[in-house]
Amino acid sequence: MKNIKIVLIIIMLMLMGYQSGIIIVNSIKTNGSLLNRISDNTELVWNGPRDKKIIAITFDDGPHPRYTPKILDLLKKYDVKATFFVLGKHVEFYPEPLKRIKAEGHEIGNHTYSHVDVKKIPSRKIEEEFNKTQEKIYDVIKEKPSIFRPPFGSCNKYLKDLAKKHNVKIILWSSSQDCKDWSNPGVEKIANTVLNNVGNGDIILLHDYVNTKSQTYEALKIILPELKRRDYKFVTVSQLIENKNYEDEIKIIEN
C-alpha cells in the first residue's frame, strides 16, 4: 500500500508540471504535516503551522530531582511553557518534579516506562510500557497524557493502532531540531543547533535528564532569551497541534 501511494504522488507531480511539483516538494521539506496528509500518516506529528511564529520546546527522559527543577526555574524566569515527555520509572521514583511541572502549567506526555525501542520488543510489551506509564502519571497528577513520544522516534503499525485506541497523538520532532544534548556535544553546539535552524512551527527536542552531567541547562540560558528576542511564542505541543491548519496545505495542491 505504501509503495502504491508513493507512485500516485509521483504521477500527481508529473501531471501537475514542474513548477507546481517544486512548490509541493518545498512544502513537504518544510512542513511534514503535508506529507502526513498525502500518505494518511496523520498519527505522527513533526511540527505545527509554518505561517505562525510559534514553537514548542520539549524535554525527554525526566523527571529528575537534579535537572528538572533547574530547567523549570529557567522556564519560569522567561515565562515559557514547555512539554515534558516523561518515563514511567522516573515518575515512580521522583513524583515531586512531575507535580511541579503540572502546577506550573507545562504539558506532560508519555515516553514509555523504561525507554524501550518499540521496534525491538513484542506488541504485548509495547502496550505494557504505555499503559504502565499512563497509570504512574495518573497516580501523581490525576490526569492521563493525550500525547506520546516513542523513544528514538521509533514507530510501527501496532503503536499507531494503540495510540488510536487511546486517542493519543504520537509526537516526534522537527528534523532540524534534534540537538543531541544527551551526548554532551558542548553548550554552544546545542544552542547553535536550535538558533541557526529554528523556524515557525518547530518542535524542539531536548532532555531534562541524561546519564552524565547535563549541558542542556546552560544551553537554555542562551536559547530562551534569544528566541524571545526574535519574537517567538512558546506553546505546548497540544497548543501547537491545535494551531495546525491542513486546509492551507491542501490549497497548495489545488492551485
Coordinates of N, CA and C in Angstrom, one line a residue:
M1 N 0.8 -1.2 0.0 CA 0.0 0.0 0.0 C 0.9 1.3 0.0
K2 N 1.9 1.3 0.8 CA 2.8 2.4 0.9 C 3.4 2.7 -0.5
N3 N 3.9 1.6 -1.2 CA 4.5 1.8 -2.5 C 3.5 2.4 -3.5
I4 N 2.3 2.0 -3.4 CA 1.2 2.5 -4.3 C 1.0 4.0 -4.1
K5 N 1.0 4.4 -2.8 CA 0.9 5.8 -2.5 C 2.0 6.7 -3.0
I6 N 3.2 6.1 -2.9 CA 4.4 6.8 -3.4 C 4.3 7.0 -4.9
V7 N 3.9 5.9 -5.6 CA 3.7 6.0 -7.1 C 2.7 7.0 -7.5
L8 N 1.6 7.1 -6.7 CA 0.5 8.0 -7.0 C 1.0 9.5 -6.8
I9 N 1.8 9.7 -5.8 CA 2.3 11.0 -5.6 C 3.2 11.5 -6.7
I10 N 4.1 10.5 -7.2 CA 5.0 10.8 -8.3 C 4.2 11.2 -9.6
I11 N 3.1 10.4 -9.8 CA 2.3 10.6 -11.0 C 1.6 12.0 -10.9
M12 N 1.1 12.3 -9.7 CA 0.4 13.6 -9.5 C 1.4 14.7 -9.8
L13 N 2.6 14.6 -9.3 CA 3.6 15.7 -9.6 C 3.9 15.8 -11.1
M14 N 4.0 14.7 -11.8 CA 4.2 14.7 -13.2 C 3.1 15.4 -14.0
L15 N 1.9 15.1 -13.6 CA 0.7 15.6 -14.2 C 0.6 17.1 -14.0
M16 N 1.0 17.6 -12.8 CA 0.8 19.0 -12.4 C 1.9 19.9 -13.0
G17 N 3.0 19.3 -13.5 CA 4.0 20.1 -14.1 C 5.1 20.4 -13.2
Y18 N 6.2 20.8 -13.7 CA 7.5 21.0 -13.0 C 7.3 22.1 -11.9
Q19 N 6.8 23.3 -12.2 CA 6.7 24.3 -11.2 C 5.8 24.0 -10.0
S20 N 4.7 23.4 -10.3 CA 3.8 23.0 -9.2 C 4.4 22.0 -8.4
G21 N 5.1 21.1 -9.1 CA 5.8 20.0 -8.3 C 6.8 20.5 -7.4
I22 N 7.6 21.5 -7.8 CA 8.6 22.1 -7.0 C 8.0 22.8 -5.7
I23 N 6.8 23.5 -5.9 CA 6.1 24.1 -4.8 C 5.8 23.1 -3.8
I24 N 5.2 21.9 -4.2 CA 4.8 20.9 -3.3 C 6.0 20.3 -2.6
V25 N 7.0 20.0 -3.3 CA 8.2 19.4 -2.7 C 8.8 20.3 -1.7
N26 N 8.9 21.6 -2.0 CA 9.4 22.5 -1.0 C 8.5 22.6 0.3
S27 N 7.2 22.5 0.0 CA 6.3 22.5 1.2 C 6.5 21.2 2.0
I28 N 6.7 20.1 1.4 CA 7.0 18.8 2.1 C 8.2 18.9 2.9
K29 N 9.3 19.6 2.3 CA 10.5 19.7 3.1 C 10.4 20.6 4.3
T30 N 9.5 21.6 4.3 CA 9.4 22.5 5.4 C 8.2 22.2 6.3
N31 N 7.3 21.3 5.9 CA 6.2 21.0 6.7 C 5.8 19.5 6.5
G32 N 6.2 18.7 7.5 CA 6.0 17.3 7.5 C 4.5 17.0 7.5
S33 N 3.6 17.9 7.9 CA 2.2 17.5 8.0 C 1.6 17.4 6.7
L34 N 2.1 18.0 5.6 CA 1.6 17.8 4.3 C 1.8 16.4 3.8
L35 N 3.0 15.9 4.1 CA 3.3 14.5 3.7 C 2.4 13.6 4.5
N36 N 2.2 13.9 5.8 CA 1.3 13.1 6.6 C -0.1 13.0 5.9
R37 N -0.6 14.2 5.4 CA -1.9 14.2 4.9 C -2.0 13.4 3.6
I38 N -1.0 13.5 2.8 CA -1.0 12.8 1.5 C -0.9 11.3 1.7
S39 N -0.2 10.8 2.7 CA 0.1 9.4 3.0 C -0.8 8.8 4.1
D40 N -1.8 9.6 4.5 CA -2.7 9.1 5.6 C -1.9 8.7 6.8
N41 N -0.8 9.5 7.1 CA 0.0 9.2 8.2 C -0.1 10.3 9.3
T42 N -1.4 10.7 9.5 CA -1.7 11.8 10.4 C -1.5 11.4 11.9
E43 N -1.1 10.2 12.2 CA -0.9 9.8 13.6 C 0.4 10.4 14.1
L44 N 1.3 10.8 13.2 CA 2.6 11.3 13.6 C 2.7 12.8 13.4
V45 N 3.3 13.5 14.3 CA 3.4 14.9 14.3 C 4.8 15.4 14.4
W46 N 5.3 16.1 13.4 CA 6.7 16.6 13.4 C 6.7 18.1 13.7
N47 N 5.7 18.8 13.4 CA 5.7 20.3 13.5 C 4.3 20.8 13.6
G48 N 4.2 22.1 13.8 CA 3.0 22.9 13.8 C 2.9 23.7 12.5
P49 N 2.1 24.7 12.5 CA 1.9 25.6 11.3 C 3.1 26.4 11.1
R50 N 3.5 26.5 9.8 CA 4.7 27.2 9.4 C 4.4 28.7 9.1
D51 N 3.1 29.1 9.2 CA 2.8 30.5 9.0 C 2.6 31.3 10.2
K52 N 2.9 30.7 11.4 CA 2.8 31.4 12.7 C 4.1 31.2 13.4
K53 N 4.5 32.3 14.1 CA 5.8 32.3 14.8 C 5.6 31.7 16.2
I54 N 5.2 30.4 16.2 CA 5.1 29.7 17.5 C 6.0 28.4 17.4
I55 N 6.5 28.0 18.5 CA 7.3 26.8 18.6 C 7.0 26.1 19.9
A56 N 7.3 24.8 19.9 CA 7.1 24.0 21.1 C 8.5 23.4 21.5
I57 N 8.9 23.7 22.7 CA 10.1 23.2 23.2 C 9.8 22.0 24.1
T58 N 10.5 20.8 23.9 CA 10.1 19.6 24.6 C 11.3 19.0 25.3
F59 N 11.1 18.3 26.4 CA 12.1 17.7 27.1 C 11.8 16.2 27.4
D60 N 12.7 15.3 27.1 CA 12.5 13.9 27.2 C 13.3 13.3 28.4
D61 N 12.8 12.1 28.9 CA 13.5 11.2 29.8 C 13.5 11.6 31.3
G62 N 12.9 12.7 31.7 CA 12.7 13.0 33.1 C 11.5 12.3 33.6
P63 N 11.0 12.8 34.8 CA 11.5 13.9 35.5 C 12.7 13.4 36.4
H64 N 13.5 14.4 36.8 CA 14.7 14.1 37.7 C 14.9 15.2 38.7
P65 N 15.2 14.8 40.0 CA 15.3 15.9 41.0 C 16.5 16.8 40.9
R66 N 17.5 16.4 40.1 CA 18.7 17.2 39.9 C 18.5 18.2 38.8
Y67 N 18.0 17.8 37.6 CA 18.0 18.6 36.4 C 16.6 19.3 36.2
T68 N 15.5 18.6 36.4 CA 14.2 19.1 36.1 C 13.9 20.4 36.8
P69 N 14.1 20.5 38.1 CA 13.8 21.8 38.8 C 14.6 23.0 38.3
K70 N 15.9 22.8 37.9 CA 16.7 23.9 37.4 C 16.1 24.4 36.1
I71 N 15.7 23.4 35.2 CA 15.1 23.8 34.0 C 13.7 24.5 34.2
L72 N 13.0 24.0 35.1 CA 11.7 24.7 35.5 C 11.9 26.1 35.9
D73 N 13.0 26.3 36.7 CA 13.3 27.7 37.2 C 13.6 28.6 36.0
L74 N 14.3 28.1 35.0 CA 14.6 28.9 33.9 C 13.4 29.2 33.0
L75 N 12.6 28.2 32.8 CA 11.3 28.4 32.1 C 10.4 29.4 32.7
K76 N 10.4 29.4 34.0 CA 9.6 30.3 34.8 C 10.2 31.7 34.6
K77 N 11.5 31.9 34.7 CA 12.1 33.2 34.5 C 11.8 33.8 33.2
Y78 N 11.7 33.0 32.1 CA 11.4 33.6 30.8 C 9.9 33.4 30.4
D79 N 9.1 33.0 31.3 CA 7.7 32.8 31.0 C 7.4 31.9 29.8
V80 N 8.1 30.8 29.8 CA 8.0 29.8 28.7 C 7.2 28.6 29.2
K81 N 6.3 28.1 28.4 CA 5.6 26.9 28.6 C 6.2 25.8 27.7
A82 N 6.4 24.6 28.3 CA 7.1 23.5 27.6 C 6.3 22.2 27.7
T83 N 6.8 21.2 27.1 CA 6.2 19.9 27.2 C 7.2 18.9 27.6
F84 N 6.9 18.1 28.6 CA 7.8 17.1 29.2 C 7.3 15.7 28.9
F85 N 8.1 14.9 28.1 CA 7.8 13.5 27.8 C 8.5 12.7 28.9
V86 N 7.8 12.1 29.8 CA 8.4 11.5 31.0 C 8.4 10.0 30.9
L87 N 9.4 9.4 31.6 CA 9.5 8.0 31.7 C 8.7 7.5 33.0
G88 N 8.0 6.5 32.8 CA 7.2 6.0 33.9 C 8.0 5.6 35.2
K89 N 9.2 5.0 34.9 CA 10.1 4.7 36.1 C 10.5 5.9 36.8
H90 N 10.8 7.0 36.1 CA 11.2 8.2 36.8 C 10.0 8.9 37.5
V91 N 8.9 8.8 37.0 CA 7.7 9.3 37.7 C 7.5 8.5 39.0
E92 N 7.7 7.2 38.9 CA 7.6 6.4 40.1 C 8.6 6.8 41.2
F93 N 9.8 7.0 40.8 CA 10.9 7.3 41.7 C 10.8 8.8 42.2
Y94 N 10.5 9.7 41.3 CA 10.6 11.1 41.5 C 9.2 11.8 41.2
P95 N 8.2 11.6 42.0 CA 6.9 12.3 41.7 C 6.9 13.8 41.9
E96 N 7.7 14.3 42.8 CA 7.6 15.7 43.1 C 7.9 16.6 41.9
P97 N 9.0 16.4 41.2 CA 9.2 17.2 40.0 C 8.0 17.2 39.0
L98 N 7.4 16.0 38.9 CA 6.2 15.9 38.0 C 5.1 16.8 38.5
K99 N 4.9 16.8 39.8 CA 3.8 17.7 40.4 C 4.1 19.1 40.0
R100 N 5.4 19.5 40.1 CA 5.7 20.9 39.8 C 5.5 21.2 38.3
I101 N 5.9 20.3 37.5 CA 5.7 20.5 36.0 C 4.2 20.8 35.8
K102 N 3.3 20.0 36.4 CA 1.9 20.2 36.2 C 1.4 21.5 36.8
A103 N 1.9 21.8 38.0 CA 1.4 23.0 38.7 C 1.8 24.3 38.0
E104 N 2.9 24.3 37.3 CA 3.4 25.5 36.6 C 2.9 25.6 35.2
G105 N 2.0 24.8 34.8 CA 1.3 24.9 33.5 C 2.0 24.3 32.3
H106 N 2.9 23.4 32.5 CA 3.5 22.7 31.4 C 2.7 21.5 31.0
E107 N 3.0 21.0 29.8 CA 2.3 19.8 29.4 C 3.1 18.5 29.7
I108 N 2.5 17.4 29.9 CA 3.1 16.1 30.2 C 2.7 15.1 29.2
G109 N 3.7 14.4 28.7 CA 3.5 13.3 27.7 C 4.1 12.0 28.2
N110 N 3.6 10.9 27.6 CA 4.1 9.6 27.9 C 5.3 9.3 27.0
H111 N 6.4 8.7 27.6 CA 7.6 8.4 26.9 C 8.0 6.9 27.2
T112 N 7.1 6.1 27.4 CA 7.2 4.7 27.9 C 7.7 4.6 29.3
Y113 N 7.7 3.4 29.9 CA 8.1 3.3 31.3 C 9.6 3.2 31.4
S114 N 10.3 2.5 30.5 CA 11.7 2.3 30.7 C 12.6 2.6 29.5
H115 N 12.1 3.5 28.6 CA 12.8 3.9 27.4 C 13.2 2.8 26.4
V116 N 12.1 2.1 26.0 CA 12.3 0.9 25.1 C 12.2 1.4 23.7
D117 N 12.8 0.6 22.8 CA 12.6 0.8 21.4 C 11.5 -0.1 20.9
V118 N 10.4 0.5 20.5 CA 9.2 -0.2 20.2 C 9.3 -1.2 19.0
K119 N 10.4 -0.9 18.2 CA 10.6 -1.8 17.1 C 11.3 -3.1 17.4
K120 N 11.8 -3.1 18.7 CA 12.6 -4.3 19.1 C 12.0 -5.1 20.2
I121 N 10.7 -4.8 20.5 CA 10.0 -5.5 21.6 C 8.7 -6.0 21.0
P122 N 8.1 -7.1 21.6 CA 6.8 -7.6 21.2 C 5.7 -6.6 21.5
S123 N 4.6 -6.8 20.7 CA 3.4 -5.9 20.9 C 2.9 -5.9 22.3
R124 N 2.9 -7.0 23.0 CA 2.4 -7.1 24.4 C 3.3 -6.1 25.3
K125 N 4.6 -6.1 25.0 CA 5.5 -5.3 25.9 C 5.2 -3.8 25.6
I126 N 5.0 -3.4 24.3 CA 4.7 -2.0 24.0 C 3.5 -1.5 24.7
E127 N 2.4 -2.3 24.7 CA 1.2 -1.9 25.4 C 1.4 -1.8 26.9
E128 N 2.2 -2.8 27.5 CA 2.5 -2.8 28.9 C 3.3 -1.5 29.3
E129 N 4.3 -1.1 28.5 CA 5.1 0.1 28.7 C 4.2 1.3 28.7
F130 N 3.4 1.4 27.7 CA 2.5 2.5 27.5 C 1.5 2.7 28.7
N131 N 0.8 1.6 29.0 CA -0.3 1.6 30.0 C 0.3 1.9 31.4
K132 N 1.4 1.3 31.7 CA 2.1 1.4 33.0 C 2.4 2.9 33.2
T133 N 2.9 3.5 32.2 CA 3.3 4.9 32.3 C 2.1 5.8 32.5
Q134 N 1.1 5.6 31.7 CA -0.2 6.3 31.8 C -0.7 6.2 33.3
E135 N -0.6 5.0 33.9 CA -1.1 4.8 35.2 C -0.2 5.5 36.3
K136 N 1.1 5.5 36.1 CA 2.0 6.1 37.0 C 1.8 7.7 37.0
I137 N 1.6 8.2 35.8 CA 1.4 9.6 35.7 C 0.0 10.0 36.4
Y138 N -1.0 9.2 36.1 CA -2.3 9.5 36.7 C -2.2 9.4 38.2
D139 N -1.5 8.5 38.8 CA -1.3 8.4 40.2 C -0.8 9.7 40.9
V140 N 0.0 10.4 40.1 CA 0.7 11.6 40.6 C -0.2 12.9 40.4
I141 N -0.7 13.0 39.1 CA -1.3 14.3 38.8 C -2.8 14.1 38.5
K142 N -3.3 12.9 38.6 CA -4.8 12.6 38.3 C -5.2 12.9 36.9
E143 N -4.3 12.9 36.0 CA -4.6 13.0 34.6 C -3.7 12.1 33.8
K144 N -4.3 11.6 32.7 CA -3.5 10.8 31.7 C -3.2 11.6 30.5
P145 N -1.9 11.5 30.1 CA -1.5 12.3 28.9 C -2.3 11.9 27.6
S146 N -2.4 12.9 26.8 CA -3.0 12.7 25.5 C -2.0 12.7 24.3
I147 N -0.7 12.8 24.7 CA 0.4 12.8 23.7 C 1.4 11.7 24.2
F148 N 2.1 11.2 23.1 CA 3.1 10.1 23.4 C 4.3 10.3 22.5
R149 N 5.5 10.2 23.0 CA 6.7 10.2 22.2 C 7.4 8.9 22.3
P150 N 7.5 8.1 21.3 CA 8.3 6.9 21.3 C 9.8 7.2 21.4
P151 N 10.5 6.5 22.3 CA 12.0 6.7 22.4 C 12.6 6.4 21.0
F152 N 13.6 7.1 20.7 CA 14.4 7.0 19.4 C 13.5 7.4 18.2
G153 N 12.3 7.8 18.4 CA 11.4 8.2 17.3 C 10.9 6.9 16.6
S154 N 11.1 5.8 17.2 CA 10.7 4.5 16.6 C 9.1 4.4 16.6
C155 N 8.6 3.8 15.5 CA 7.2 3.7 15.4 C 6.9 2.4 14.5
N156 N 5.8 1.8 14.8 CA 5.3 0.7 13.9 C 3.8 0.7 13.9
K157 N 3.2 -0.2 13.1 CA 1.7 -0.2 13.0 C 1.0 -0.4 14.3
Y158 N 1.6 -1.3 15.1 CA 0.9 -1.7 16.4 C 0.9 -0.4 17.3
L159 N 1.9 0.4 17.3 CA 2.0 1.6 18.1 C 0.9 2.6 17.6
K160 N 0.8 2.7 16.3 CA -0.2 3.6 15.8 C -1.6 3.2 16.2
D161 N -1.8 1.9 16.1 CA -3.1 1.4 16.5 C -3.4 1.6 17.9
L162 N -2.4 1.4 18.8 CA -2.5 1.6 20.2 C -2.8 3.1 20.5
A163 N -2.1 4.0 19.8 CA -2.4 5.4 20.0 C -3.8 5.8 19.6
K164 N -4.3 5.2 18.5 CA -5.7 5.5 18.1 C -6.7 5.0 19.1
K165 N -6.4 3.8 19.6 CA -7.3 3.2 20.6 C -7.4 4.0 21.9
H166 N -6.3 4.7 22.3 CA -6.4 5.5 23.5 C -6.5 7.0 23.2
N167 N -6.8 7.3 21.9 CA -7.0 8.7 21.5 C -5.8 9.6 21.9
V168 N -4.6 9.1 21.6 CA -3.3 9.7 21.9 C -2.6 10.1 20.6
K169 N -2.0 11.3 20.5 CA -1.2 11.7 19.4 C 0.2 11.3 19.6
I170 N 0.9 10.8 18.5 CA 2.3 10.4 18.5 C 3.1 11.6 18.1
I171 N 4.0 12.1 19.0 CA 4.7 13.4 18.7 C 6.2 13.0 18.5
L172 N 6.7 13.5 17.4 CA 8.1 13.3 17.1 C 8.8 14.7 17.3
W173 N 9.6 15.1 16.4 CA 10.3 16.5 16.5 C 10.7 16.9 15.1
S174 N 10.9 18.2 14.9 CA 11.3 18.7 13.6 C 12.8 18.2 13.3
S175 N 13.0 17.9 12.1 CA 14.2 17.2 11.7 C 15.5 18.1 12.0
S176 N 15.3 19.4 12.0 CA 16.5 20.3 12.2 C 16.7 20.6 13.7
Q177 N 15.8 20.0 14.5 CA 15.8 20.4 16.0 C 16.1 19.3 16.9
D178 N 16.9 18.4 16.5 CA 17.4 17.3 17.4 C 18.8 17.7 17.8
C179 N 19.0 18.3 19.0 CA 20.2 18.9 19.4 C 21.2 17.9 20.0
K180 N 20.7 16.6 20.1 CA 21.6 15.5 20.7 C 22.3 16.0 22.0
D181 N 21.6 16.7 22.8 CA 22.1 17.2 24.0 C 22.5 16.1 25.0
W182 N 21.9 14.9 24.8 CA 22.2 13.8 25.7 C 23.6 13.3 25.5
S183 N 24.3 13.7 24.3 CA 25.6 13.2 24.1 C 26.7 14.3 24.5
N184 N 26.2 15.4 25.2 CA 27.1 16.4 25.6 C 28.0 16.9 24.5
P185 N 27.5 17.4 23.4 CA 28.3 18.0 22.3 C 28.9 19.3 22.6
G186 N 28.5 19.9 23.7 CA 29.0 21.3 24.0 C 27.8 22.2 24.1
V187 N 27.9 23.2 25.1 CA 26.8 24.1 25.3 C 26.5 24.9 24.0
E188 N 27.6 25.4 23.4 CA 27.4 26.3 22.2 C 26.8 25.5 21.0
K189 N 27.2 24.2 20.9 CA 26.7 23.4 19.8 C 25.2 23.2 20.0
I190 N 24.8 22.9 21.2 CA 23.4 22.7 21.5 C 22.6 23.9 21.1
A191 N 23.1 25.1 21.6 CA 22.4 26.3 21.4 C 22.4 26.7 19.9
N192 N 23.5 26.5 19.2 CA 23.6 26.8 17.8 C 22.7 26.0 16.9
T193 N 22.5 24.7 17.3 CA 21.6 23.8 16.6 C 20.2 24.3 16.6
V194 N 19.8 24.8 17.7 CA 18.4 25.4 17.8 C 18.4 26.7 17.1
L195 N 19.3 27.7 17.4 CA 19.1 29.0 16.9 C 19.4 29.2 15.4
N196 N 20.3 28.4 14.9 CA 20.7 28.5 13.5 C 19.7 27.8 12.6
N197 N 18.8 27.0 13.1 CA 17.9 26.2 12.3 C 16.4 26.4 12.6
V198 N 16.1 27.2 13.6 CA 14.7 27.3 14.1 C 13.8 28.0 13.0
G199 N 12.6 27.5 13.0 CA 11.6 28.0 12.0 C 10.2 27.9 12.6
N200 N 9.3 28.6 12.1 CA 7.9 28.6 12.6 C 7.4 27.2 12.7
G201 N 6.7 26.9 13.8 CA 6.1 25.6 14.0 C 7.0 24.5 14.4
D202 N 8.3 24.8 14.7 CA 9.2 23.7 15.1 C 8.9 23.1 16.4
I203 N 9.1 21.8 16.5 CA 9.1 21.1 17.8 C 10.6 20.8 18.1
I204 N 11.1 21.4 19.2 CA 12.5 21.3 19.6 C 12.7 20.2 20.6
L205 N 13.7 19.3 20.3 CA 13.9 18.2 21.2 C 15.1 18.4 22.1
L206 N 14.9 18.4 23.4 CA 15.9 18.5 24.4 C 15.6 17.4 25.5
H207 N 16.5 17.4 26.5 CA 16.4 16.4 27.5 C 16.5 17.0 28.9
D208 N 15.6 16.7 29.8 CA 15.8 17.2 31.2 C 16.5 16.1 32.1
Y209 N 16.9 15.0 31.5 CA 17.7 14.1 32.2 C 18.7 13.4 31.2
V210 N 19.9 13.3 31.6 CA 20.9 12.5 30.8 C 21.7 11.7 31.9
N211 N 22.4 10.6 31.4 CA 23.2 9.8 32.4 C 24.4 10.5 32.9
T212 N 24.9 11.4 32.1 CA 26.1 12.2 32.6 C 25.8 13.6 32.9
K213 N 26.7 14.4 33.2 CA 26.5 15.8 33.6 C 25.8 16.5 32.4
S214 N 24.7 17.1 32.6 CA 23.9 17.8 31.5 C 24.4 19.1 31.2
Q215 N 24.4 19.4 29.8 CA 24.8 20.7 29.3 C 23.5 21.5 28.9
T216 N 22.4 20.9 29.0 CA 21.1 21.5 28.5 C 20.8 22.7 29.2
Y217 N 20.9 22.8 30.5 CA 20.5 24.0 31.3 C 21.3 25.2 30.8
E218 N 22.6 25.0 30.7 CA 23.5 26.1 30.3 C 23.1 26.6 28.8
A219 N 22.8 25.6 28.0 CA 22.4 26.0 26.6 C 21.1 26.7 26.6
L220 N 20.2 26.4 27.5 CA 18.9 27.0 27.6 C 19.0 28.5 28.0
K221 N 20.1 28.8 28.7 CA 20.3 30.2 29.1 C 20.7 31.1 28.0
I222 N 21.1 30.4 26.9 CA 21.4 31.1 25.6 C 20.2 31.1 24.7
I223 N 19.5 29.9 24.6 CA 18.4 29.7 23.7 C 17.2 30.5 24.0
L224 N 16.8 30.5 25.2 CA 15.5 31.1 25.6 C 15.4 32.6 25.4
P225 N 16.4 33.3 25.9 CA 16.3 34.8 25.7 C 16.5 35.2 24.3
E226 N 17.3 34.4 23.5 CA 17.5 34.8 22.1 C 16.2 34.5 21.3
L227 N 15.5 33.4 21.5 CA 14.3 33.2 20.8 C 13.2 34.1 21.2
K228 N 13.2 34.5 22.5 CA 12.3 35.6 22.9 C 12.6 36.9 22.2
R229 N 13.9 37.2 22.0 CA 14.3 38.4 21.3 C 13.8 38.4 19.9
R230 N 13.7 37.2 19.3 CA 13.2 37.1 17.9 C 11.7 37.0 17.8
D231 N 11.1 37.2 18.9 CA 9.6 37.2 19.0 C 8.9 35.9 18.8
Y232 N 9.6 34.8 19.0 CA 8.9 33.5 19.0 C 8.0 33.3 20.2
K233 N 6.9 32.7 20.1 CA 6.0 32.4 21.2 C 6.1 30.9 21.5
F234 N 6.3 30.6 22.7 CA 6.5 29.2 23.2 C 5.1 28.7 23.6
V235 N 4.7 27.5 23.0 CA 3.5 26.9 23.4 C 3.7 25.4 23.7
T236 N 2.7 24.8 24.3 CA 2.8 23.3 24.5 C 2.6 22.6 23.2
V237 N 2.9 21.4 23.1 CA 2.7 20.6 21.9 C 1.2 20.5 21.5
S238 N 0.4 20.3 22.5 CA -1.1 20.3 22.2 C -1.6 21.6 21.6
Q239 N -1.1 22.7 22.2 CA -1.4 24.0 21.6 C -0.9 24.2 20.2
L240 N 0.3 23.7 19.9 CA 0.8 23.7 18.6 C 0.0 22.9 17.6
I241 N -0.5 21.8 18.0 CA -1.3 20.9 17.2 C -2.7 21.6 16.9
E242 N -3.2 22.3 17.9 CA -4.5 23.0 17.7 C -4.4 24.1 16.7
N243 N -3.2 24.6 16.5 CA -3.0 25.7 15.6 C -2.8 25.3 14.2
K244 N -2.7 23.9 14.0 CA -2.4 23.4 12.6 C -3.6 23.7 11.7
N245 N -3.3 24.0 10.5 CA -4.4 24.3 9.5 C -4.0 23.5 8.2
Y246 N -4.6 22.3 8.1 CA -4.3 21.4 7.0 C -4.9 22.0 5.7
E247 N -6.0 22.8 5.8 CA -6.6 23.3 4.6 C -5.7 24.2 3.8
D248 N -4.8 25.0 4.5 CA -3.9 25.8 3.8 C -2.9 25.0 3.0
E249 N -2.5 23.8 3.5 CA -1.6 23.0 2.8 C -2.2 22.3 1.6
I250 N -3.5 21.9 1.7 CA -4.1 21.3 0.6 C -4.3 22.3 -0.6
K251 N -4.5 23.6 -0.2 CA -4.6 24.6 -1.3 C -3.4 24.6 -2.2
I252 N -2.3 24.3 -1.7 CA -1.0 24.3 -2.5 C -1.2 23.3 -3.6
I253 N -1.8 22.1 -3.4 CA -2.1 21.1 -4.4 C -3.1 21.6 -5.4
E254 N -4.2 22.2 -4.8 CA -5.3 22.6 -5.6 C -4.9 23.7 -6.6
N255 N -4.0 24.6 -6.2 CA -3.6 25.7 -7.0 C -2.5 25.3 -8.0

